[in-house]
Amino acid sequence: MRPPILFPLFAEVTSLKGVGPRMAPLVQKVAGPLVRDLLFLAPTGVVVRRPMTAADAVEGEYGIFEVTADRLFTPGRPGAPLKVRTSDATGFVHLVWFGGSPQHVDRLLPRGEPRIVSGKVERFNGEVQIPHPDVATLDKAGEIPAAEPTYPGTQGLTSRQVRRLIGAALSTAPDLSEWQDSAWMQARRWPGWRTALDAVHAPTGEADLSPDAPARQRLAFDELFAHQLALARRRRARLIHPAPVIAPGGASRRMEAGLPFTLTGAQAQAVAEIRRDLSSGQQMGRLLQGDVGSGKTAVAALALADVASSGFQGALMAPTEILARQHHQRLAPMFSDAGVTAVLLTGRDTAGERRERLAALASGEAQIAIGTHALFQDAVRFDRLALAVIDEQHRFGVNERQRLQAKGDPRLGAVHLLTMSATPIPRTLELTQYGELEVSRLTEKPPGRTPVTTAVLPLARIGEVAKRLKAAVETGAQAYWICPLVAESEATDLAAAEARAADLRRILKVEVGLAHGQMPGVQREAVMADFADGRLPLLVATTVVEVGVDVPNASIMVIEHADRFGLAQLHQLRGRVGRGVKASSCILLYGGHDGALGETAKERLETLRRSEDGFEIAEEDFRLRGGGDPLGLRQSGFPAYRFADPVRHRSLMMAAADDARLVLARDPDLTSERGRAIQVLEELFDWKGHKTGSD
């Protein structure tokens, strides 16, 4: 239940003076529906004004002038500006209004009387000019602030109106008991919460807008701490759920013995961590994070074999039919040799196949189900489901994962969860997105994985690349050619997949497949299946092949306009080759016809050229992208922070996670004095209902 002290902050914005039915939707669009949302709308800039004279006025800066009006120029034609000439001891300052009323301006600036005017200095025909200035009498000069924060606005709601509403919201903000550790606060010289809030909304210069400003750091840490508390609580809640006890048995030993390779140290460690969780009697929630080719599927298969050995069932869900079929083709024979039956369920099974497989799962005859979204359809019944494995987990929504886990029998306990991701991400973002899950990292690649030679070439050499590709295809090689667009556009010169496929058919004289996101799914997967089966030597595609495509014979990857892709995405695309015995290569074509390449783009491509370590590449991508939307967070289910910046505040995030775990370990019910204050913080940020990428 929300504490009464927070009631004013959780009131609707319509409780503020001046926010009626017309303005309320505009305020909600810019900030949100609550008074609290206005408080959490940080300034995006600051206008700093300094005293100037007509002689020393600096174009582009905001000045404060003491002037006297001496002439009004009324518009000579419709639409022309209204201008007032004012002067000080050093020269003239022209004030301009577009659409202003002469009567109103006369009242503001009576001729011969001194006034304080302020605004952004422009020069027009050599004259000092200020459009739409602020005007005040000398006794009210203090009403024109030396520094003024600016906020995002929208049509019908100006930055100045938003600032006025935030001032009203601040007047309702209570003083709250301190929830942060006092020694931590003193060491960083951070202000209290209420003081920090006031300071964020009263910047005196650009430095106060920095993520490193003490007030901003304080509020960022509050936000991160509240989020990490929510994740830690979910982790604790999961651990109190009893779940089936799974132990290694004959099936998993036989399966491991039958693997065509020895587990790497990282794989063995991940298997041990998963087995520890599965045998604990508490519900497992673990992310298996590994680079392309690091052997995640083998680790998951051993966990599924453990489940079968213990008399239970497991499910492996993949985002596409082609990937589900590839998993089944590879794993079913290995499961069979270990005495375990695995069935495949997809949306394209025949009625007879579907009936037979559903019956096998319902009776317990089949211990493993491998499939797509078809696994959580109502008709699917498991006898003793104990483990759900989600491959490429970011391709599934929260409800889809929960629907699969709900297939378990509550009498047996909660269904264990193992999610897998082939997108290495930095530790900081891992903590943000998957903070409620335990994480196993596969940082090695199994022996025999073919290295990929990466070349970075200007787009002007595309003809040379096409010739080399022709020679390779004639010797039986298969290749991907990636384009950033589907069809040509007059607005851009980026490569288009459809046009490029036609060009390559003409040049190479071979059949060329085309796959992109605008094609019907059935048609796209049919093309990709033909490529996987070797019937197509070349596949031209957009980034739809970034994950979930495994073609061991493909040994060449060409990426046009590679400088327009993110570094992590380029690494994922490159991971489509080097999966077989053939020497593999990746050619990154960059720039336009002039071959120009920016410094950051050059650094990104050079990182990819010299490294195949996905975790190293992810950290570099994180560093190079800086603030804004690192790694496409808004598209990836990451939380939208108001004050925190995952890049600049990464050390604060680590500290917040540690503190959250420590607080709940010492005071799980938050009944201490600090604990009660922390409960107010949790309500203030309300992360408990927020959906993160790991939900």
XYZ file of C-alpha atoms in Angstrom:
695
model
C 0.000 0.000 0.000
C 1.386 3.388 -0.989
C 2.393 5.561 2.011
C 0.287 8.737 2.445
C 3.385 10.953 2.239
C 3.594 10.095 -1.474
C -0.063 10.816 -2.270
C 0.649 14.339 -3.664
C 3.251 12.921 -6.078
C 0.909 10.229 -7.369
C -1.925 12.667 -7.996
C -2.969 13.230 -11.610
C -1.308 16.185 -13.341
C -4.771 17.734 -13.552
C -4.414 18.462 -9.813
C -1.913 21.190 -10.745
C -3.198 24.688 -11.417
C -3.536 25.381 -15.116
C -3.721 21.738 -16.270
C -7.207 21.316 -17.655
C -8.744 18.856 -20.130
C -6.917 20.442 -23.098
C -3.461 20.538 -21.552
C -3.555 17.235 -19.646
C -2.976 15.003 -22.727
C -0.057 17.235 -23.786
C 1.587 17.012 -20.358
C 1.046 13.264 -20.356
C 2.700 12.990 -23.770
C 5.770 14.919 -22.630
C 6.146 13.596 -19.075
C 3.403 11.235 -17.950
C 0.044 11.264 -16.177
C 1.291 11.886 -12.622
C 2.806 14.813 -10.720
C 5.764 12.513 -10.018
C 6.384 12.172 -13.754
C 6.891 15.913 -14.043
C 9.409 15.817 -11.188
C 11.286 13.041 -12.990
C 11.419 14.948 -16.304
C 15.026 16.130 -16.264
C 15.982 19.290 -18.212
C 17.460 18.697 -21.654
C 19.331 22.016 -21.735
C 19.932 25.286 -19.969
C 19.765 28.861 -21.197
C 22.483 30.920 -19.562
C 22.025 34.699 -19.775
C 24.734 37.261 -19.089
C 24.697 41.047 -19.020
C 25.639 42.626 -22.354
C 25.629 45.972 -24.126
C 24.783 46.661 -27.748
C 28.514 47.025 -28.472
C 29.637 43.710 -26.953
C 26.573 41.566 -27.844
C 27.648 38.053 -28.915
C 25.612 36.381 -31.643
C 24.134 33.047 -30.577
C 24.360 33.751 -26.847
C 21.593 34.850 -24.493
C 22.037 38.401 -23.221
C 20.439 40.713 -20.664
C 20.318 44.363 -21.766
C 19.186 47.558 -20.080
C 17.700 49.655 -22.892
C 15.264 52.426 -23.713
C 12.734 52.189 -26.558
C 12.845 55.016 -29.048
C 10.965 53.860 -32.154
C 8.292 51.348 -33.139
C 8.316 50.005 -36.720
C 4.844 48.650 -37.537
C 4.588 45.954 -40.237
C 4.250 47.410 -43.710
C 2.679 44.243 -45.119
C 0.830 41.180 -43.790
C 3.197 38.666 -42.210
C 6.027 41.165 -41.753
C 7.561 41.377 -38.256
C 6.877 44.112 -35.761
C 10.132 45.769 -34.686
C 11.090 48.100 -31.835
C 14.391 49.938 -31.876
C 15.911 50.284 -28.415
C 19.244 51.688 -27.373
C 21.781 51.843 -24.585
C 24.860 54.037 -24.242
C 26.777 51.901 -26.786
C 24.296 51.429 -29.642
C 21.011 49.954 -30.831
C 19.276 46.660 -29.974
C 16.333 45.766 -32.222
C 13.517 43.728 -30.706
C 11.388 41.689 -33.109
C 7.969 40.024 -32.818
C 6.375 37.902 -35.502
C 2.637 38.320 -35.185
C 2.896 40.706 -32.232
C 0.319 43.378 -31.415
C 1.553 47.036 -31.628
C -0.640 47.959 -28.673
C 0.788 45.152 -26.530
C 4.377 46.056 -27.473
C 3.689 49.733 -26.704
C 2.571 48.762 -23.226
C 5.650 46.579 -22.715
C 8.092 49.204 -23.981
C 6.822 52.769 -23.459
C 9.098 55.115 -25.390
C 11.694 56.866 -23.283
C 11.417 54.518 -20.283
C 14.250 52.080 -19.393
C 13.508 48.370 -19.496
C 15.388 45.096 -19.000
C 15.195 42.881 -22.102
C 16.628 39.435 -22.615
C 16.835 36.837 -25.367
C 19.030 35.106 -27.912
C 21.224 37.538 -29.819
C 21.051 37.491 -33.622
C 22.526 39.766 -36.252
C 20.461 40.909 -39.219
C 21.959 43.272 -41.791
C 24.661 44.058 -39.253
C 22.166 45.025 -36.556
C 21.864 43.416 -33.116
C 18.453 41.766 -32.978
C 16.506 39.751 -30.380
C 13.363 37.905 -31.485
C 10.509 37.624 -28.969
C 12.461 38.948 -25.972
C 11.562 38.777 -22.300
C 10.827 42.278 -20.995
C 10.764 43.535 -17.388
C 10.804 46.873 -15.571
C 13.974 47.741 -13.647
C 12.413 46.895 -10.287
C 11.498 43.428 -11.593
C 14.800 42.621 -13.264
C 15.197 39.659 -10.909
C 12.281 37.954 -12.643
C 14.551 37.271 -15.627
C 16.728 34.419 -14.367
C 20.433 34.214 -15.150
C 19.972 30.520 -15.958
C 16.819 28.800 -17.116
C 16.366 25.044 -17.746
C 14.760 23.909 -20.972
C 12.484 20.895 -21.299
C 11.002 18.870 -24.139
C 7.750 20.305 -25.379
C 5.146 19.406 -27.955
C 2.659 21.187 -30.194
C 0.592 23.329 -27.836
C 2.929 22.945 -24.844
C 6.106 25.024 -24.682
C 9.251 24.385 -22.676
C 8.427 27.415 -20.551
C 4.972 26.026 -19.706
C 6.542 22.689 -18.762
C 9.013 24.530 -16.526
C 6.178 26.357 -14.786
C 4.343 23.057 -14.173
C 7.506 21.440 -12.811
C 7.821 24.368 -10.413
C 4.283 23.661 -9.230
C 5.083 19.947 -8.906
C 8.208 20.727 -6.865
C 6.101 22.682 -4.406
C 4.192 19.470 -3.631
C 7.314 17.307 -3.172
C 7.715 16.232 0.473
C 10.910 15.796 2.457
C 11.459 12.049 2.767
C 13.514 10.038 5.233
C 16.938 9.117 3.853
C 17.047 5.629 2.351
C 20.689 5.591 1.238
C 23.577 4.572 3.470
C 24.920 7.693 5.201
C 28.607 6.734 4.806
C 28.063 6.107 1.077
C 26.381 9.507 0.725
C 29.109 11.367 2.608
C 31.898 9.719 0.652
C 30.353 10.978 -2.586
C 29.224 14.336 -1.196
C 25.744 13.759 -2.532
C 22.808 15.934 -1.461
C 19.625 14.586 0.074
C 16.784 13.495 -2.217
C 14.725 16.699 -2.010
C 17.802 18.932 -2.413
C 18.978 16.862 -5.387
C 15.581 17.176 -7.057
C 15.621 20.967 -6.649
C 19.196 21.142 -8.002
C 18.441 19.062 -11.096
C 15.655 21.481 -12.003
C 17.764 24.590 -11.307
C 20.938 24.169 -13.392
C 23.292 27.135 -13.513
C 25.235 25.861 -16.521
C 25.950 22.878 -18.766
C 27.992 21.151 -16.032
C 24.835 20.764 -13.937
C 23.213 18.772 -16.764
C 26.045 16.238 -16.833
C 25.338 12.656 -15.717
C 28.333 13.179 -13.405
C 26.832 16.162 -11.560
C 26.332 15.207 -7.868
C 22.563 15.822 -7.875
C 22.072 13.808 -11.072
C 24.267 10.987 -9.725
C 22.254 10.907 -6.519
C 18.927 10.558 -8.315
C 20.400 8.070 -10.805
C 21.590 5.877 -7.942
C 18.148 6.059 -6.306
C 16.603 4.867 -9.551
C 19.150 2.086 -10.095
C 18.894 0.978 -6.476
C 15.081 0.797 -6.649
C 15.280 -1.235 -9.873
C 17.888 -3.628 -8.499
C 15.784 -4.086 -5.360
C 12.827 -5.103 -7.526
C 14.990 -7.600 -9.424
C 16.512 -8.968 -6.220
C 13.043 -9.408 -4.733
C 11.932 -11.364 -7.813
C 15.030 -13.539 -7.535
C 14.231 -14.257 -3.876
C 10.575 -14.934 -4.682
C 11.588 -17.486 -7.317
C 13.858 -19.268 -4.863
C 11.024 -19.922 -2.425
C 9.101 -21.863 -5.092
C 9.680 -25.608 -4.718
C 10.618 -27.308 -7.974
C 11.419 -30.857 -9.089
C 14.806 -32.140 -7.942
C 16.827 -33.077 -11.010
C 20.008 -35.120 -10.773
C 22.436 -36.345 -13.466
C 21.780 -39.904 -14.545
C 22.583 -42.516 -17.121
C 21.043 -40.621 -20.038
C 23.123 -37.500 -19.536
C 26.309 -39.547 -18.953
C 25.714 -41.494 -22.176
C 24.925 -38.276 -24.041
C 28.049 -36.505 -22.809
C 30.157 -39.541 -23.748
C 28.647 -39.457 -27.230
C 29.438 -35.803 -27.906
C 31.867 -35.437 -30.849
C 33.983 -33.044 -28.756
C 35.154 -32.524 -25.199
C 33.387 -29.810 -23.249
C 35.353 -26.582 -22.884
C 36.132 -25.326 -19.406
C 33.370 -22.724 -19.705
C 30.839 -25.344 -20.852
C 31.772 -27.661 -17.985
C 31.397 -24.780 -15.530
C 27.964 -23.860 -16.962
C 26.818 -27.497 -16.768
C 27.928 -27.631 -13.118
C 26.066 -24.379 -12.296
C 22.882 -25.600 -13.978
C 23.077 -28.971 -12.219
C 23.530 -27.243 -8.876
C 20.360 -25.205 -9.522
C 18.332 -28.165 -10.786
C 19.214 -30.320 -7.776
C 18.451 -27.607 -5.204
C 14.707 -28.193 -4.980
C 14.191 -24.482 -5.757
C 13.075 -23.084 -9.099
C 16.011 -22.362 -11.410
C 16.089 -19.123 -13.364
C 19.339 -18.968 -15.319
C 20.596 -17.219 -18.440
C 23.151 -19.101 -20.536
C 24.937 -16.385 -22.430
C 27.482 -17.285 -25.069
C 28.966 -16.097 -28.299
C 28.076 -17.612 -31.658
C 29.537 -21.126 -31.760
C 30.345 -21.288 -28.040
C 28.314 -24.469 -27.534
C 25.183 -23.297 -25.717
C 23.017 -25.985 -27.321
C 25.257 -28.789 -26.034
C 25.004 -27.430 -22.483
C 21.213 -27.165 -22.756
C 20.991 -30.687 -24.217
C 22.845 -32.129 -21.221
C 20.431 -30.344 -18.877
C 17.495 -31.817 -20.810
C 19.093 -35.265 -20.597
C 19.423 -34.825 -16.814
C 15.696 -34.050 -16.682
C 14.874 -37.201 -18.651
C 17.159 -39.287 -16.421
C 15.231 -38.036 -13.393
C 11.894 -39.144 -14.846
C 10.678 -35.728 -15.986
C 10.195 -33.919 -19.298
C 11.864 -30.912 -20.869
C 11.033 -28.502 -23.681
C 13.343 -26.553 -25.996
C 11.612 -23.631 -27.717
C 13.212 -21.848 -30.699
C 11.939 -18.687 -32.432
C 11.806 -20.077 -35.998
C 10.797 -23.354 -37.567
C 14.090 -23.691 -39.407
C 16.053 -23.384 -36.156
C 13.715 -25.794 -34.334
C 14.185 -28.350 -37.130
C 17.959 -27.904 -37.020
C 17.941 -28.497 -33.265
C 15.829 -31.623 -33.704
C 17.941 -32.999 -36.553
C 21.101 -32.661 -34.481
C 19.857 -33.525 -31.027
C 17.229 -36.233 -31.604
C 19.783 -38.893 -32.706
C 22.015 -38.046 -29.720
C 19.051 -38.233 -27.346
C 18.001 -41.536 -28.931
C 21.462 -43.031 -28.421
C 21.164 -42.011 -24.771
C 17.752 -43.706 -24.474
C 15.696 -40.512 -24.601
C 12.856 -39.797 -27.043
C 12.608 -36.268 -28.517
C 9.733 -35.075 -30.703
C 9.421 -32.005 -32.908
C 6.406 -29.688 -32.747
C 6.000 -26.838 -35.237
C 3.121 -25.043 -36.895
C 3.506 -27.081 -40.087
C 3.163 -30.608 -38.781
C 0.579 -32.752 -40.538
C -2.523 -33.635 -38.559
C -1.326 -37.224 -38.159
C 2.159 -36.220 -37.013
C 0.738 -33.733 -34.574
C -1.693 -36.257 -33.010
C 1.075 -38.816 -32.592
C 3.548 -36.375 -31.031
C 0.982 -34.793 -28.726
C 0.010 -38.231 -27.481
C 3.653 -39.114 -26.834
C 4.120 -35.977 -24.742
C 0.860 -36.373 -22.841
C 1.674 -39.989 -21.932
C 5.287 -39.311 -21.024
C 6.553 -41.627 -23.784
C 8.454 -38.618 -25.232
C 10.673 -36.959 -22.668
C 11.819 -33.992 -24.769
C 9.804 -31.601 -26.956
C 11.640 -29.384 -29.429
C 9.624 -26.778 -31.274
C 8.474 -23.243 -31.933
C 5.568 -21.260 -30.476
C 3.526 -24.409 -31.132
C 4.845 -25.778 -27.819
C 2.623 -23.548 -25.681
C -0.597 -23.981 -27.663
C -3.616 -25.182 -25.681
C -3.603 -28.642 -27.283
C -0.114 -29.421 -25.967
C -0.137 -31.436 -22.729
C 2.948 -32.610 -20.863
C 2.966 -35.483 -18.404
C 5.773 -34.207 -16.129
C 7.291 -30.997 -17.512
C 10.179 -29.846 -15.311
C 12.455 -27.686 -17.511
C 11.754 -25.061 -20.172
C 14.708 -23.995 -22.337
C 14.190 -20.837 -24.388
C 16.608 -20.347 -27.293
C 17.201 -16.791 -28.542
C 15.055 -15.707 -25.613
C 14.834 -12.063 -26.730
C 12.675 -13.204 -29.659
C 9.918 -14.269 -27.280
C 7.588 -12.128 -25.224
C 6.962 -12.397 -21.496
C 3.605 -14.112 -21.938
C 4.997 -16.694 -24.355
C 7.623 -17.847 -21.893
C 5.111 -17.947 -19.071
C 2.648 -19.952 -21.160
C 5.274 -22.629 -21.739
C 6.197 -22.764 -18.041
C 2.488 -23.006 -17.201
C 2.429 -26.391 -18.963
C 3.940 -27.909 -15.822
C 1.966 -29.744 -13.162
C 1.767 -27.570 -9.994
C 1.775 -30.770 -7.902
C 5.324 -31.489 -9.117
C 6.521 -27.946 -8.390
C 7.500 -24.947 -10.517
C 9.061 -25.474 -13.951
C 12.783 -24.664 -14.080
C 13.803 -22.034 -16.663
C 16.970 -21.873 -18.759
C 17.134 -19.042 -21.285
C 19.854 -18.767 -23.923
C 21.201 -15.713 -25.709
C 23.769 -15.619 -28.513
C 24.192 -11.870 -28.176
C 27.068 -11.134 -25.809
C 26.354 -7.998 -23.818
C 28.454 -6.032 -21.319
C 28.244 -6.914 -17.635
C 26.430 -3.658 -16.869
C 23.614 -4.257 -19.326
C 23.493 -7.925 -18.395
C 22.819 -6.825 -14.842
C 20.153 -4.363 -15.999
C 18.239 -6.757 -18.200
C 18.783 -10.066 -16.436
C 19.328 -8.963 -12.845
C 16.768 -11.424 -11.504
C 18.420 -14.394 -13.240
C 21.642 -16.157 -12.446
C 24.039 -15.937 -15.396
C 26.424 -18.491 -16.891
C 28.842 -17.188 -19.506
C 30.464 -19.286 -22.221
C 33.620 -17.376 -23.037
C 35.413 -20.123 -25.012
C 34.689 -21.753 -28.341
C 34.820 -25.539 -28.784
C 37.941 -26.902 -30.520
C 37.647 -27.107 -34.287
C 35.606 -23.936 -34.718
C 36.968 -22.355 -37.910
C 38.388 -18.830 -37.488
C 36.873 -16.193 -39.760
C 39.188 -13.860 -41.658
C 37.678 -10.374 -41.709
C 38.521 -7.771 -44.363
C 37.429 -4.122 -44.372
C 37.137 -2.665 -47.890
C 35.681 0.502 -49.455
C 32.462 0.063 -51.410
C 34.335 1.149 -54.533
C 35.878 -2.354 -54.622
C 32.511 -4.111 -54.824
C 33.237 -5.299 -58.378
C 36.394 -7.028 -57.204
C 34.465 -8.686 -54.379
C 31.820 -9.944 -56.822
C 34.541 -11.511 -59.022
C 36.108 -13.317 -56.068
C 32.664 -14.472 -54.979
C 31.960 -15.864 -58.471
C 35.169 -17.918 -58.360
C 34.351 -19.249 -54.887
C 30.768 -20.196 -55.782
C 32.036 -22.091 -58.838
C 34.105 -24.282 -56.504
C 31.034 -25.179 -54.424
C 31.175 -22.500 -51.715
C 28.025 -20.929 -50.288
C 27.799 -17.272 -49.334
C 25.606 -14.652 -47.675
C 25.319 -11.125 -49.047
C 23.753 -8.713 -46.547
C 22.071 -5.420 -47.495
C 20.643 -2.782 -45.135
C 17.420 -2.233 -47.094
C 14.788 -4.312 -48.863
C 14.067 -2.086 -51.872
C 15.719 0.912 -53.481
C 14.750 4.363 -52.247
C 15.251 7.800 -53.743
C 15.981 9.116 -50.280
C 19.101 7.028 -49.710
C 21.963 5.428 -51.571
C 22.139 2.377 -49.297
C 22.135 -1.048 -50.915
C 18.747 -2.683 -51.507
C 18.444 -6.464 -51.266
C 16.054 -6.916 -54.192
C 18.223 -4.934 -56.624
C 21.421 -6.568 -55.360
C 19.967 -10.059 -55.823
C 19.118 -9.214 -59.445
C 22.658 -7.835 -60.026
C 24.321 -10.932 -58.610
C 22.126 -13.301 -60.626
C 23.289 -11.484 -63.749
C 26.973 -11.347 -62.781
C 27.395 -14.793 -61.193
C 25.032 -16.669 -63.525
C 23.747 -18.748 -60.597
C 20.490 -19.043 -58.696
C 20.335 -16.441 -55.923
C 17.942 -16.634 -52.980
C 16.361 -13.550 -51.415
C 15.201 -13.271 -47.790
C 13.914 -10.208 -45.952
C 11.473 -9.308 -43.206
C 8.705 -8.095 -45.512
C 8.281 -11.520 -47.118
C 5.616 -13.904 -45.783
C 7.209 -16.067 -43.104
C 6.477 -19.319 -44.961
C 8.121 -18.035 -48.149
C 11.149 -16.654 -46.305
C 11.755 -19.852 -44.360
C 11.423 -21.912 -47.555
C 14.195 -19.844 -49.179
C 16.392 -20.157 -46.110
C 15.749 -23.909 -45.981
C 16.835 -24.226 -49.633
C 20.021 -22.369 -48.744
C 20.613 -24.545 -45.676
C 20.149 -27.696 -47.765
C 22.685 -26.499 -50.343
C 20.219 -25.915 -53.183
C 21.122 -22.204 -53.333
C 24.774 -21.131 -53.554
C 24.059 -17.514 -52.577
C 21.562 -15.898 -50.237
C 20.990 -12.146 -50.437
C 19.281 -10.993 -47.266
C 18.669 -8.231 -44.786
C 19.424 -8.811 -41.098
C 16.747 -11.534 -40.827
C 19.653 -14.020 -40.898
C 21.321 -12.392 -37.883
C 20.336 -15.252 -35.569
C 18.873 -18.722 -35.843
C 20.441 -19.809 -39.146
C 23.041 -22.593 -39.146
C 24.554 -23.503 -42.516
C 27.953 -25.210 -41.957
C 28.806 -25.107 -45.667
C 28.429 -21.307 -45.853
C 31.930 -19.834 -45.708
C 31.613 -16.286 -47.098
C 29.778 -13.298 -45.628
C 29.611 -9.975 -47.503
C 28.036 -7.020 -45.696
C 27.330 -3.849 -47.671
C 27.437 -0.491 -45.895
C 28.855 -2.230 -42.829
C 29.503 1.197 -41.297
C 25.728 1.657 -40.976
C 25.318 -1.409 -38.730
C 25.948 -1.703 -35.010
C 29.088 -3.513 -33.949
C 27.247 -6.241 -32.045
C 24.972 -6.788 -35.040
C 27.946 -7.103 -37.399
C 29.463 -9.683 -35.083
C 26.233 -11.688 -35.082
C 26.079 -11.595 -38.871
C 29.703 -12.701 -39.153
C 28.826 -15.615 -36.876
C 26.735 -17.149 -39.663
C 29.997 -18.362 -41.290
C 32.905 -20.337 -39.875
C 30.579 -23.137 -38.740
C 32.070 -25.878 -40.923
C 35.491 -27.158 -41.950
C 36.066 -24.650 -44.760
C 38.214 -21.552 -44.244
C 35.759 -18.681 -43.897
C 35.849 -14.975 -44.590
C 33.774 -11.877 -43.885
C 34.056 -8.809 -46.130
C 32.854 -5.514 -44.679
C 32.133 -2.970 -47.405
C 31.933 0.590 -46.141
C 31.175 4.151 -47.215
C 29.763 5.675 -50.376
C 31.547 6.183 -53.658
C 33.940 8.663 -52.026
C 35.029 5.993 -49.534
C 34.720 8.428 -46.614
C 34.502 6.863 -43.166
C 34.022 8.646 -39.839
C 36.399 8.059 -36.947
C 33.894 6.162 -34.807
C 32.811 3.964 -37.732
C 36.454 3.303 -38.556
C 37.139 2.287 -34.948
C 34.109 -0.030 -34.931
C 35.128 -1.850 -38.093
C 38.746 -2.095 -36.944
C 37.549 -3.695 -33.687
C 35.639 -6.293 -35.670
C 38.588 -6.928 -37.981
C 41.003 -7.691 -35.156
C 38.725 -9.559 -32.698
C 36.333 -12.511 -32.747
C 35.594 -12.316 -29.012
C 31.936 -11.339 -28.772
C 32.203 -10.131 -25.186
C 35.179 -7.899 -26.010
C 33.295 -6.561 -29.026
C 30.167 -5.906 -26.935
C 32.173 -3.914 -24.383
C 33.781 -1.886 -27.174
C 30.407 -1.269 -28.803
C 29.076 -0.090 -25.459
C 32.030 2.288 -25.050
C 31.822 3.693 -28.584
C 28.084 4.287 -28.591
C 28.167 6.285 -25.383
C 24.830 7.647 -24.166
C 21.545 7.754 -25.990
C 20.261 4.298 -26.793
C 23.231 1.911 -26.389
C 22.825 -1.460 -28.080
C 19.279 -0.587 -29.062
C 18.027 -0.754 -25.500
C 14.586 0.577 -26.318
C 14.066 -2.264 -28.768
C 15.514 -4.913 -26.475
C 13.281 -4.735 -23.444
C 15.670 -2.753 -21.288
C 14.083 -0.425 -18.741
C 13.678 3.241 -19.591
C 15.523 5.157 -16.896
C 14.722 8.814 -16.162
C 17.981 9.849 -14.480
C 20.339 6.905 -14.920
C 22.531 6.410 -17.977
C 23.668 2.752 -18.250
C 26.905 3.846 -19.939
C 27.985 6.715 -17.700
C 26.575 5.220 -14.510
C 27.817 1.651 -14.941
C 29.795 1.727 -11.672
C 26.728 3.042 -9.845
C 24.670 0.192 -11.271
C 27.136 -2.395 -9.975
C 27.096 -0.724 -6.548
C 23.276 -0.553 -6.554
C 23.036 -4.287 -7.312
C 25.448 -5.144 -4.490
C 23.639 -2.868 -2.036
C 20.224 -4.288 -2.973
C 21.378 -7.850 -2.301
C 23.019 -6.821 0.967
C 19.964 -4.911 2.197
C 17.589 -7.822 1.523
C 19.992 -10.322 3.063
C 20.150 -8.309 6.298
C 16.560 -7.055 6.401
C 14.405 -9.173 4.027
C 11.134 -7.614 5.180
C 12.569 -4.059 5.325
C 11.400 -3.470 8.882
C 14.439 -1.473 10.075
C 14.469 2.330 10.033
C 16.368 2.350 6.736
C 14.199 -0.487 5.459
C 11.022 1.538 5.994
C 12.572 4.460 4.099
C 13.542 2.068 1.292
C 9.924 0.951 1.016
C 9.029 4.576 0.247
C 11.759 4.641 -2.417
C 10.354 1.463 -4.007
C 6.910 3.024 -4.187
C 8.368 6.262 -5.548
C 9.947 4.565 -8.577
C 7.424 1.713 -8.710
C 9.727 -0.785 -10.491
C 7.760 -3.714 -9.057
C 5.319 -3.591 -11.935
C 7.891 -2.774 -14.594
C 8.625 -5.322 -17.316
C 12.303 -5.908 -18.003
C 13.778 -7.932 -20.827
C 14.077 -10.966 -18.586
C 10.413 -10.992 -17.599
